[in-house]
Amino acid sequence: MKQRAGECLVKVEPRSKSGHFGSGLKKIPMKFGKLIDLLAARSQQYYLTTQQEEDDSPVVSPPASYFKGDFPPYPKSILGNLLPHQVNIWMGCNKNGTSSGLHHDFHDNLYVLLRGRKQFTLFSPLEYSKLYLRGTPSKIHWNGLVDYTKGQRTRDDGAHMAEVCSYQLRKAEEELEQLRSVSSSSMSTSLTALIEAKEQEIEEYMEACLAEELKDHQEDQDHHHGHGHGHGGWRCGGVAVL
């Protein structure tokens, strides 16, 4: 790993003064090779976690991108019609073992252990009423995905309705552009009707997008004042496919 990706820059999480990771400390930039050397020397001070920090980050970011040929980019036999959202390498060292707090991720996990041991304790989403949640679920979807939004604004595939409306609006605008690109000499009554119908559809999508934005703003305000819905306590989720 060091030979192939040692020179790439990664961001590692430092251990907090209380001895924990995940405390919100700022990540430290470091060459991947240096991290490997530290872990080989049994250093317990740093932890490599997800490198995707921006919305437009690639699905496979360094250092995982240096090993693309070593794993299938899309294991369809396992994922079915789900799409990969992130591919990450997680690396750390703890001489006495460590434990993650009870939580659930928003997306499904395909977990591959390369070295060491890990034990998972899983709880069914149907048992949520017996767990200590930080937030109030508005719906538990059939596949286990937990919706914390007010008004059940997340689909069972993980797509937020605001994202769905935005996607539908962009698609309708592209279709309208294609209709308008037809030469005016070949304009017909039926084509004119199609354009008018598509314009009406776009207006409806714009209104839906605005409504979702207002709901997002209200939820942000509620969360800021301590009334929002948060993350809960078991591992489950879905991958959004628009």
Coordinates of N, CA and C in Angstrom, one line a residue:
M1 N 0.8 -1.2 0.0 CA 0.0 0.0 0.0 C 0.9 1.3 0.0
K2 N 1.9 1.2 0.8 CA 2.8 2.4 0.8 C 3.5 2.6 -0.5
Q3 N 3.9 1.5 -1.2 CA 4.6 1.7 -2.5 C 3.6 2.3 -3.5
R4 N 2.4 2.0 -3.5 CA 1.5 2.4 -4.5 C 0.8 3.8 -4.2
A5 N 0.6 4.0 -2.9 CA -0.2 5.3 -2.6 C 0.5 6.1 -1.5
G6 N 1.8 5.8 -1.2 CA 2.5 6.4 -0.1 C 2.6 7.9 -0.2
E7 N 2.7 8.4 -1.5 CA 2.9 9.9 -1.7 C 1.6 10.7 -1.7
C8 N 0.5 10.0 -1.7 CA -0.8 10.8 -1.8 C -1.1 11.4 -0.4
L9 N -1.8 12.5 -0.5 CA -2.1 13.3 0.8 C -3.5 12.8 1.3
V10 N -3.5 12.5 2.6 CA -4.8 12.2 3.2 C -5.0 13.1 4.4
K11 N -6.2 13.1 4.9 CA -6.5 13.8 6.1 C -6.9 12.8 7.2
V12 N -6.1 12.9 8.3 CA -6.3 11.9 9.4 C -6.9 12.6 10.6
E13 N -7.7 11.8 11.4 CA -8.3 12.4 12.6 C -7.4 12.1 13.8
P14 N -7.1 13.2 14.5 CA -6.3 13.0 15.7 C -7.1 12.5 16.9
R15 N -6.5 11.8 17.8 CA -7.1 11.3 19.0 C -7.3 12.5 20.0
S16 N -8.4 12.6 20.6 CA -8.7 13.8 21.5 C -7.9 13.5 22.8
K17 N -7.9 14.6 23.6 CA -7.2 14.5 24.9 C -7.9 13.4 25.8
S18 N -9.2 13.2 25.6 CA -9.9 12.2 26.4 C -9.6 10.8 25.9
G19 N -8.9 10.7 24.8 CA -8.5 9.4 24.3 C -9.5 8.8 23.2
H20 N -10.4 9.7 22.7 CA -11.4 9.2 21.7 C -11.2 9.8 20.3
F21 N -11.8 9.2 19.4 CA -11.9 9.7 18.0 C -13.3 10.1 17.8
G22 N -13.6 10.9 16.8 CA -15.0 11.3 16.5 C -15.4 12.5 17.4
S23 N -14.5 13.2 17.9 CA -14.8 14.3 18.8 C -14.9 15.6 18.1
G24 N -14.7 15.6 16.8 CA -14.9 16.9 16.0 C -13.6 17.7 15.9
L25 N -12.5 17.1 16.3 CA -11.2 17.8 16.1 C -10.9 17.9 14.6
K26 N -10.2 19.0 14.2 CA -9.9 19.2 12.8 C -8.9 18.2 12.3
K27 N -9.2 17.6 11.1 CA -8.3 16.6 10.6 C -7.0 17.2 10.2
I28 N -5.9 16.4 10.2 CA -4.6 16.8 9.9 C -4.1 16.2 8.6
P29 N -3.6 17.1 7.7 CA -3.1 16.5 6.4 C -1.8 15.8 6.6
M30 N -1.7 14.7 5.9 CA -0.5 13.8 6.1 C -0.3 12.9 4.9
K31 N 0.9 12.6 4.5 CA 1.1 11.6 3.5 C 0.7 10.2 3.9
F32 N 0.0 9.5 3.0 CA -0.5 8.2 3.4 C 0.7 7.3 3.9
G33 N 1.9 7.4 3.2 CA 3.0 6.6 3.6 C 3.4 6.8 5.1
K34 N 3.4 8.1 5.5 CA 3.7 8.4 6.9 C 2.8 7.8 7.8
L35 N 1.5 7.8 7.5 CA 0.5 7.2 8.4 C 0.7 5.7 8.5
I36 N 1.1 5.1 7.4 CA 1.4 3.6 7.4 C 2.5 3.4 8.4
D37 N 3.6 4.2 8.3 CA 4.8 4.0 9.2 C 4.4 4.2 10.6
L38 N 3.5 5.2 10.9 CA 3.1 5.4 12.3 C 2.3 4.2 12.8
L39 N 1.4 3.7 12.0 CA 0.6 2.6 12.4 C 1.4 1.3 12.6
A40 N 2.4 1.2 11.7 CA 3.4 0.0 11.8 C 4.2 0.1 13.1
A41 N 4.4 1.3 13.6 CA 5.1 1.5 14.9 C 4.2 1.5 16.0
R42 N 2.9 1.1 15.8 CA 1.9 0.9 16.8 C 1.4 2.3 17.4
S43 N 1.5 3.3 16.6 CA 1.0 4.6 17.1 C -0.5 4.6 17.2
Q44 N -1.0 5.1 18.2 CA -2.5 5.1 18.4 C -3.1 6.5 18.3
Q45 N -2.3 7.4 17.7 CA -2.7 8.8 17.8 C -3.6 9.3 16.6
Y46 N -3.6 8.5 15.5 CA -4.3 8.9 14.3 C -5.2 7.9 13.7
Y47 N -6.2 8.3 13.0 CA -7.2 7.4 12.5 C -7.6 7.9 11.1
L48 N -7.5 7.0 10.1 CA -7.9 7.4 8.8 C -9.4 7.0 8.6
T49 N -10.2 8.0 8.2 CA -11.6 7.8 8.0 C -12.0 8.3 6.6
T50 N -13.3 8.6 6.4 CA -13.7 9.0 5.1 C -13.0 10.3 4.6
Q51 N -12.6 10.3 3.4 CA -11.9 11.4 2.8 C -12.9 12.3 2.0
Q52 N -14.1 11.9 1.8 CA -15.1 12.7 1.0 C -15.7 13.8 1.9
E53 N -15.2 15.0 1.8 CA -15.7 16.1 2.6 C -16.5 17.1 1.9
E54 N -16.6 17.0 0.5 CA -17.4 17.9 -0.3 C -18.5 17.1 -1.0
D55 N -19.5 17.8 -1.4 CA -20.7 17.2 -2.1 C -20.2 16.6 -3.4
D56 N -19.3 17.3 -4.1 CA -18.8 16.9 -5.4 C -17.6 16.0 -5.4
S57 N -17.3 15.4 -4.2 CA -16.1 14.5 -4.1 C -16.4 13.3 -4.9
P58 N -15.3 12.7 -5.5 CA -15.5 11.5 -6.3 C -15.9 10.3 -5.4
V59 N -16.6 9.3 -6.0 CA -17.0 8.2 -5.2 C -15.8 7.5 -4.5
V60 N -14.8 7.3 -5.3 CA -13.5 6.7 -4.8 C -12.4 7.8 -4.7
S61 N -12.1 8.2 -3.5 CA -11.1 9.2 -3.3 C -9.8 8.6 -2.8
P62 N -8.7 9.3 -2.9 CA -7.4 8.8 -2.4 C -7.6 8.5 -0.9
P63 N -7.0 7.5 -0.3 CA -6.0 6.6 -1.0 C -6.7 5.4 -1.7
A64 N -8.0 5.3 -1.5 CA -8.7 4.1 -2.1 C -8.6 4.1 -3.6
S65 N -8.5 5.3 -4.2 CA -8.5 5.4 -5.7 C -7.2 4.8 -6.3
Y66 N -6.2 4.6 -5.5 CA -4.9 4.0 -5.9 C -5.1 2.5 -6.0
F67 N -6.2 1.9 -5.6 CA -6.3 0.5 -5.6 C -7.6 0.1 -6.3
K68 N -8.0 0.9 -7.2 CA -9.3 0.6 -8.0 C -9.2 -0.7 -8.7
G69 N -8.1 -1.1 -9.2 CA -8.0 -2.4 -9.9 C -8.1 -3.6 -9.0
D70 N -8.0 -3.4 -7.7 CA -8.0 -4.5 -6.7 C -9.4 -4.9 -6.2
F71 N -10.4 -4.1 -6.6 CA -11.8 -4.4 -6.2 C -12.8 -4.0 -7.2
P72 N -13.9 -4.7 -7.3 CA -14.9 -4.3 -8.4 C -15.5 -3.0 -8.1
P73 N -15.6 -2.1 -9.0 CA -16.1 -0.7 -8.8 C -17.6 -0.8 -8.5
Y74 N -18.3 -1.8 -9.0 CA -19.7 -2.0 -8.8 C -20.1 -3.4 -8.7
P75 N -20.0 -4.0 -7.5 CA -20.4 -5.5 -7.3 C -21.9 -5.7 -7.4
K76 N -22.4 -5.7 -8.6 CA -23.9 -5.8 -8.8 C -24.5 -7.0 -8.2
S77 N -23.8 -8.1 -8.1 CA -24.3 -9.3 -7.5 C -24.7 -9.1 -6.1
I78 N -24.0 -8.1 -5.4 CA -24.2 -7.9 -4.0 C -25.2 -6.6 -3.9
L79 N -24.9 -5.6 -4.6 CA -25.6 -4.3 -4.5 C -27.0 -4.3 -5.2
G80 N -27.2 -5.2 -6.2 CA -28.4 -5.1 -7.0 C -28.5 -3.8 -7.7
N81 N -29.6 -3.1 -7.5 CA -29.8 -1.8 -8.2 C -29.4 -0.6 -7.4
L82 N -28.7 -0.8 -6.3 CA -28.1 0.3 -5.5 C -26.8 0.8 -6.1
L83 N -26.6 2.1 -5.9 CA -25.4 2.7 -6.5 C -24.4 3.0 -5.4
P84 N -23.1 2.8 -5.6 CA -22.1 3.1 -4.6 C -22.1 4.6 -4.3
H85 N -22.0 5.0 -3.1 CA -22.0 6.4 -2.7 C -20.6 6.9 -2.3
Q86 N -19.9 6.0 -1.6 CA -18.5 6.3 -1.2 C -17.7 5.0 -1.1
V87 N -16.5 5.0 -1.4 CA -15.6 3.9 -1.1 C -14.4 4.5 -0.3
N88 N -14.3 4.0 0.9 CA -13.3 4.5 1.9 C -12.4 3.4 2.4
I89 N -11.2 3.8 2.9 CA -10.3 3.0 3.6 C -10.2 3.5 5.0
W90 N -10.6 2.7 6.0 CA -10.5 3.1 7.4 C -9.3 2.4 8.0
M91 N -8.4 3.1 8.7 CA -7.2 2.5 9.3 C -6.9 3.2 10.6
G92 N -6.5 2.3 11.6 CA -6.1 2.8 12.9 C -5.4 1.7 13.6
C93 N -5.0 2.1 14.8 CA -4.3 1.1 15.7 C -4.7 1.4 17.1
N94 N -5.0 0.3 17.8 CA -5.3 0.4 19.3 C -4.9 -0.9 19.9
K95 N -3.9 -0.8 20.8 CA -3.3 -2.0 21.4 C -4.3 -2.8 22.2
N96 N -5.3 -2.2 22.8 CA -6.2 -2.9 23.7 C -7.6 -3.0 23.0
G97 N -7.7 -2.7 21.7 CA -9.0 -2.8 21.1 C -9.8 -1.5 21.3
T98 N -10.8 -1.3 20.5 CA -11.6 -0.1 20.6 C -13.1 -0.4 20.3
S99 N -13.9 0.5 20.6 CA -15.4 0.3 20.4 C -16.0 1.5 19.8
S100 N -16.8 1.4 18.8 CA -17.6 2.5 18.3 C -18.9 2.7 19.1
G101 N -19.3 3.9 19.3 CA -20.6 4.1 20.0 C -21.7 3.6 19.1
L102 N -22.8 3.2 19.8 CA -24.0 2.6 19.1 C -24.5 3.7 18.1
H103 N -24.6 3.4 16.9 CA -25.1 4.4 15.9 C -25.6 3.7 14.7
H104 N -26.1 4.5 13.7 CA -26.4 3.9 12.4 C -26.0 4.9 11.4
D105 N -25.6 4.4 10.2 CA -25.2 5.3 9.1 C -26.4 5.5 8.2
F106 N -26.3 6.6 7.5 CA -27.5 6.9 6.6 C -27.5 5.9 5.4
H107 N -26.3 5.5 4.9 CA -26.2 4.6 3.8 C -25.9 3.2 4.2
D108 N -26.3 2.2 3.4 CA -25.9 0.8 3.7 C -24.4 0.7 3.6
N109 N -23.9 -0.3 4.3 CA -22.5 -0.5 4.3 C -22.1 -1.9 3.8
L110 N -21.1 -1.9 2.9 CA -20.5 -3.2 2.4 C -19.1 -3.1 3.1
Y111 N -19.0 -3.9 4.2 CA -17.8 -3.8 5.0 C -16.9 -4.9 4.7
V112 N -15.6 -4.6 4.4 CA -14.6 -5.6 4.1 C -13.5 -5.4 5.1
L113 N -13.2 -6.4 5.9 CA -12.1 -6.3 6.9 C -10.9 -6.9 6.3
L114 N -9.8 -6.1 6.2 CA -8.6 -6.5 5.5 C -7.6 -7.1 6.5
R115 N -7.7 -6.6 7.8 CA -6.8 -7.1 8.8 C -7.3 -6.8 10.2
G116 N -7.1 -7.7 11.1 CA -7.6 -7.6 12.5 C -9.0 -8.3 12.7
R117 N -9.7 -7.9 13.7 CA -11.0 -8.4 14.0 C -12.0 -7.3 14.3
K118 N -13.2 -7.6 14.0 CA -14.3 -6.6 14.4 C -15.6 -7.4 14.6
Q119 N -16.2 -7.0 15.7 CA -17.5 -7.7 16.1 C -18.6 -6.6 15.9
F120 N -19.7 -7.0 15.2 CA -20.8 -6.1 15.1 C -21.9 -6.6 16.0
T121 N -22.6 -5.6 16.7 CA -23.8 -5.9 17.4 C -24.9 -5.1 16.7
L122 N -25.9 -5.8 16.1 CA -26.9 -5.2 15.2 C -28.2 -5.3 15.9
F123 N -29.0 -4.2 15.8 CA -30.3 -4.1 16.3 C -31.3 -3.9 15.1
S124 N -32.4 -4.6 15.2 CA -33.4 -4.4 14.1 C -34.0 -3.0 14.3
P125 N -34.2 -2.3 13.1 CA -34.9 -1.0 13.2 C -36.3 -1.0 13.9
L126 N -36.9 -2.2 13.8 CA -38.2 -2.3 14.5 C -38.1 -2.2 16.0
E127 N -36.9 -2.3 16.5 CA -36.7 -2.1 18.0 C -36.4 -0.7 18.4
Y128 N -36.6 0.3 17.5 CA -36.2 1.6 17.8 C -36.7 2.2 19.1
S129 N -38.0 1.8 19.4 CA -38.6 2.3 20.7 C -37.9 1.8 21.9
K130 N -37.0 0.8 21.8 CA -36.3 0.3 23.0 C -34.9 0.8 23.1
L131 N -34.5 1.7 22.1 CA -33.2 2.3 22.0 C -33.2 3.7 22.4
Y132 N -32.1 4.2 22.9 CA -32.0 5.6 23.3 C -31.6 6.5 22.1
L133 N -32.6 7.1 21.4 CA -32.3 7.8 20.2 C -32.0 9.3 20.5
R134 N -31.2 9.8 19.6 CA -31.0 11.3 19.6 C -31.8 11.8 18.4
G135 N -33.0 12.0 18.6 CA -33.9 12.4 17.5 C -35.2 11.5 17.5
T136 N -36.2 11.9 16.8 CA -37.4 11.2 16.7 C -37.7 10.8 15.3
P137 N -37.7 9.5 15.0 CA -38.0 9.0 13.6 C -39.4 9.4 13.2
S138 N -39.6 9.9 12.0 CA -40.9 10.1 11.5 C -41.4 8.9 10.7
K139 N -40.5 8.0 10.3 CA -40.9 6.8 9.6 C -39.7 5.8 9.6
I140 N -40.0 4.6 9.7 CA -39.0 3.5 9.5 C -39.4 2.8 8.2
H141 N -38.6 3.0 7.1 CA -39.0 2.4 5.8 C -38.8 0.9 5.9
W142 N -39.4 0.2 4.9 CA -39.4 -1.3 4.8 C -38.0 -1.8 4.8
N143 N -37.1 -1.1 4.3 CA -35.7 -1.6 4.2 C -34.8 -1.2 5.3
G144 N -35.4 -0.6 6.3 CA -34.6 -0.2 7.5 C -34.2 1.2 7.6
L145 N -34.3 1.9 6.5 CA -33.8 3.3 6.5 C -34.7 4.2 7.4
V146 N -34.1 5.0 8.2 CA -34.7 5.8 9.2 C -34.9 7.2 8.7
D147 N -36.1 7.7 8.7 CA -36.4 9.1 8.3 C -36.6 9.9 9.5
Y148 N -35.7 10.9 9.7 CA -35.8 11.8 10.8 C -36.5 13.2 10.5
T149 N -36.8 13.3 9.2 CA -37.3 14.6 8.7 C -38.8 14.7 9.2
K150 N -39.2 15.9 9.3 CA -40.6 16.2 9.6 C -41.4 16.0 8.4
G151 N -42.5 15.2 8.4 CA -43.3 15.0 7.3 C -42.9 13.9 6.4
Q152 N -41.9 13.0 6.9 CA -41.5 11.9 6.1 C -40.9 12.3 4.7
R153 N -39.9 13.1 4.7 CA -39.4 13.7 3.5 C -38.2 13.0 2.9
T154 N -38.0 11.7 3.3 CA -36.9 10.9 2.7 C -37.5 9.6 2.1
R155 N -37.2 9.3 0.9 CA -37.7 8.1 0.2 C -37.0 6.9 0.8
D156 N -37.5 5.7 0.5 CA -36.9 4.5 1.0 C -35.6 4.2 0.4
D157 N -35.2 4.8 -0.7 CA -33.9 4.6 -1.3 C -32.9 5.6 -0.8
G158 N -33.3 6.5 0.2 CA -32.4 7.4 0.8 C -32.4 8.8 0.2
A159 N -33.1 9.0 -0.9 CA -33.2 10.3 -1.6 C -34.1 11.2 -0.8
H160 N -33.6 12.4 -0.5 CA -34.3 13.4 0.1 C -35.3 14.1 -0.9
M161 N -36.5 14.4 -0.5 CA -37.5 14.9 -1.5 C -37.0 16.2 -2.1
A162 N -36.2 17.0 -1.4 CA -35.6 18.2 -2.0 C -34.7 17.9 -3.2
E163 N -33.9 16.8 -3.0 CA -33.1 16.4 -4.1 C -33.9 15.8 -5.3
V164 N -34.9 15.1 -4.9 CA -35.8 14.5 -6.0 C -36.4 15.6 -6.8
C165 N -37.0 16.6 -6.1 CA -37.6 17.8 -6.8 C -36.6 18.5 -7.7
S166 N -35.4 18.7 -7.2 CA -34.3 19.4 -8.0 C -34.0 18.6 -9.2
Y167 N -33.8 17.2 -9.0 CA -33.5 16.4 -10.2 C -34.6 16.4 -11.2
Q168 N -35.9 16.3 -10.8 CA -37.0 16.3 -11.7 C -37.1 17.6 -12.5
L169 N -36.8 18.8 -11.8 CA -36.8 20.1 -12.4 C -35.7 20.1 -13.5
R170 N -34.5 19.7 -13.2 CA -33.4 19.7 -14.2 C -33.7 18.9 -15.4
K171 N -34.3 17.7 -15.1 CA -34.7 16.8 -16.2 C -35.7 17.4 -17.1
A172 N -36.7 18.0 -16.5 CA -37.8 18.7 -17.3 C -37.3 19.8 -18.1
E173 N -36.3 20.6 -17.5 CA -35.7 21.7 -18.3 C -34.9 21.2 -19.5
E174 N -34.2 20.1 -19.3 CA -33.5 19.5 -20.4 C -34.4 19.1 -21.5
E175 N -35.5 18.5 -21.1 CA -36.5 18.0 -22.1 C -37.2 19.1 -22.8
L176 N -37.4 20.3 -22.1 CA -38.0 21.4 -22.8 C -37.0 22.0 -23.8
E177 N -35.7 22.0 -23.4 CA -34.7 22.6 -24.3 C -34.7 21.7 -25.6
Q178 N -34.8 20.4 -25.5 CA -34.8 19.5 -26.6 C -36.0 19.8 -27.5
L179 N -37.2 20.0 -26.9 CA -38.4 20.3 -27.7 C -38.2 21.7 -28.4
R180 N -37.6 22.6 -27.8 CA -37.4 24.0 -28.4 C -36.4 24.0 -29.5
S181 N -35.5 23.0 -29.4 CA -34.4 22.9 -30.4 C -34.9 22.5 -31.8
V182 N -36.1 21.9 -31.8 CA -36.7 21.5 -33.1 C -36.9 22.8 -34.0
S183 N -36.6 22.7 -35.2 CA -36.7 23.8 -36.1 C -38.1 24.4 -36.1
S184 N -38.2 25.7 -36.1 CA -39.5 26.3 -36.1 C -40.3 26.0 -37.4
S185 N -39.6 25.6 -38.4 CA -40.3 25.3 -39.7 C -41.1 24.0 -39.5
S186 N -40.7 23.2 -38.6 CA -41.4 21.9 -38.4 C -42.4 21.9 -37.2
M187 N -42.6 23.2 -36.7 CA -43.5 23.3 -35.5 C -44.9 22.9 -35.9
S188 N -45.6 22.1 -35.1 CA -46.9 21.7 -35.3 C -47.7 21.9 -34.1
T189 N -49.0 21.7 -34.2 CA -49.9 21.9 -33.1 C -49.6 21.0 -31.9
S190 N -49.3 19.8 -32.3 CA -48.9 18.8 -31.3 C -47.6 19.1 -30.5
L191 N -46.6 19.6 -31.3 CA -45.4 20.0 -30.7 C -45.5 21.2 -29.8
T192 N -46.3 22.2 -30.2 CA -46.6 23.3 -29.4 C -47.3 22.9 -28.1
A193 N -48.2 22.0 -28.2 CA -48.9 21.5 -27.0 C -47.9 20.8 -26.0
L194 N -47.0 20.1 -26.6 CA -46.0 19.4 -25.8 C -45.1 20.4 -25.0
I195 N -44.7 21.5 -25.7 CA -43.9 22.5 -25.1 C -44.7 23.2 -24.0
E196 N -46.0 23.5 -24.2 CA -46.8 24.2 -23.2 C -47.0 23.3 -22.0
A197 N -47.2 22.0 -22.2 CA -47.3 21.0 -21.1 C -46.0 20.9 -20.3
K198 N -44.9 20.9 -21.0 CA -43.6 20.8 -20.3 C -43.3 22.1 -19.5
E199 N -43.7 23.2 -20.0 CA -43.6 24.5 -19.3 C -44.4 24.5 -18.0
Q200 N -45.6 23.9 -18.1 CA -46.5 23.8 -16.9 C -45.9 22.9 -15.9
E201 N -45.3 21.8 -16.4 CA -44.6 20.8 -15.5 C -43.5 21.4 -14.8
I202 N -42.7 22.3 -15.5 CA -41.5 22.9 -14.9 C -42.0 23.9 -13.8
E203 N -43.1 24.6 -14.0 CA -43.6 25.5 -13.0 C -44.0 24.7 -11.8
E204 N -44.6 23.6 -11.9 CA -45.0 22.8 -10.8 C -43.8 22.3 -10.0
Y205 N -42.7 21.9 -10.7 CA -41.5 21.4 -10.1 C -40.8 22.5 -9.4
M206 N -40.9 23.7 -9.9 CA -40.3 24.9 -9.3 C -41.0 25.2 -8.0
E207 N -42.3 25.1 -8.0 CA -43.1 25.3 -6.8 C -42.8 24.3 -5.7
A208 N -42.6 23.0 -6.2 CA -42.3 21.9 -5.3 C -40.9 22.1 -4.7
C209 N -39.9 22.6 -5.5 CA -38.6 22.8 -5.0 C -38.6 23.9 -4.0
L210 N -39.3 25.0 -4.2 CA -39.4 26.1 -3.3 C -40.0 25.6 -2.0
A211 N -41.1 24.8 -2.0 CA -41.7 24.3 -0.8 C -40.7 23.5 0.0
E212 N -39.9 22.6 -0.7 CA -39.0 21.8 0.0 C -37.9 22.7 0.6
E213 N -37.4 23.7 -0.1 CA -36.4 24.6 0.5 C -36.9 25.3 1.7
L214 N -38.2 25.7 1.7 CA -38.8 26.3 2.9 C -38.8 25.3 4.1
K215 N -39.2 24.1 3.8 CA -39.2 23.0 4.8 C -37.8 22.8 5.4
D216 N -36.8 22.8 4.5 CA -35.4 22.6 4.9 C -35.0 23.8 5.8
H217 N -35.4 25.0 5.4 CA -35.1 26.2 6.3 C -35.7 26.1 7.6
Q218 N -37.0 25.6 7.7 CA -37.7 25.5 9.0 C -37.0 24.4 9.8
E219 N -36.6 23.3 9.2 CA -35.9 22.2 10.0 C -34.6 22.7 10.5
D220 N -33.9 23.5 9.7 CA -32.6 24.1 10.2 C -32.8 25.0 11.4
Q221 N -33.9 25.8 11.3 CA -34.2 26.7 12.4 C -34.6 25.9 13.7
D222 N -35.4 24.8 13.5 CA -35.8 24.0 14.6 C -34.6 23.3 15.3
H223 N -33.6 22.8 14.4 CA -32.4 22.1 14.9 C -31.6 23.1 15.6
H224 N -31.5 24.3 15.1 CA -30.6 25.4 15.8 C -31.2 25.7 17.2
H225 N -32.5 25.6 17.3 CA -33.1 25.9 18.6 C -33.3 24.7 19.5
G226 N -32.7 23.6 19.0 CA -32.8 22.4 19.9 C -34.0 21.5 19.7
H227 N -34.8 21.8 18.6 CA -36.0 21.0 18.4 C -36.0 20.1 17.2
G228 N -34.8 20.0 16.6 CA -34.7 19.2 15.4 C -34.6 17.7 15.6
H229 N -34.7 17.0 14.5 CA -34.5 15.6 14.5 C -33.1 15.3 14.3
G230 N -32.5 14.3 15.0 CA -31.1 14.0 14.9 C -30.9 12.6 14.4
H231 N -29.7 12.1 14.7 CA -29.3 10.7 14.3 C -29.6 9.8 15.4
G232 N -29.9 8.6 15.1 CA -30.4 7.6 16.1 C -29.3 6.6 16.4
G233 N -29.8 5.3 16.7 CA -28.9 4.4 17.3 C -28.8 3.0 16.8
W234 N -28.9 2.8 15.4 CA -28.5 1.5 14.9 C -28.0 1.6 13.5
R235 N -27.4 0.5 13.0 CA -26.8 0.6 11.7 C -27.8 0.1 10.6
C236 N -28.1 1.0 9.7 CA -29.0 0.7 8.6 C -28.9 1.8 7.6
G237 N -29.7 1.7 6.5 CA -29.7 2.8 5.6 C -30.0 2.4 4.2
G238 N -29.8 3.4 3.3 CA -30.1 3.1 1.9 C -29.2 4.0 1.0
V239 N -29.1 3.7 -0.2 CA -28.3 4.5 -1.2 C -29.3 5.1 -2.2
A240 N -29.2 6.4 -2.3 CA -30.2 7.1 -3.1 C -29.9 6.8 -4.6
V241 N -31.0 6.4 -5.3 CA -31.0 6.2 -6.7 C -32.1 7.1 -7.3
L242 N -31.8 8.2 -7.9 CA -32.9 9.1 -8.4 C -33.4 8.5 -9.7

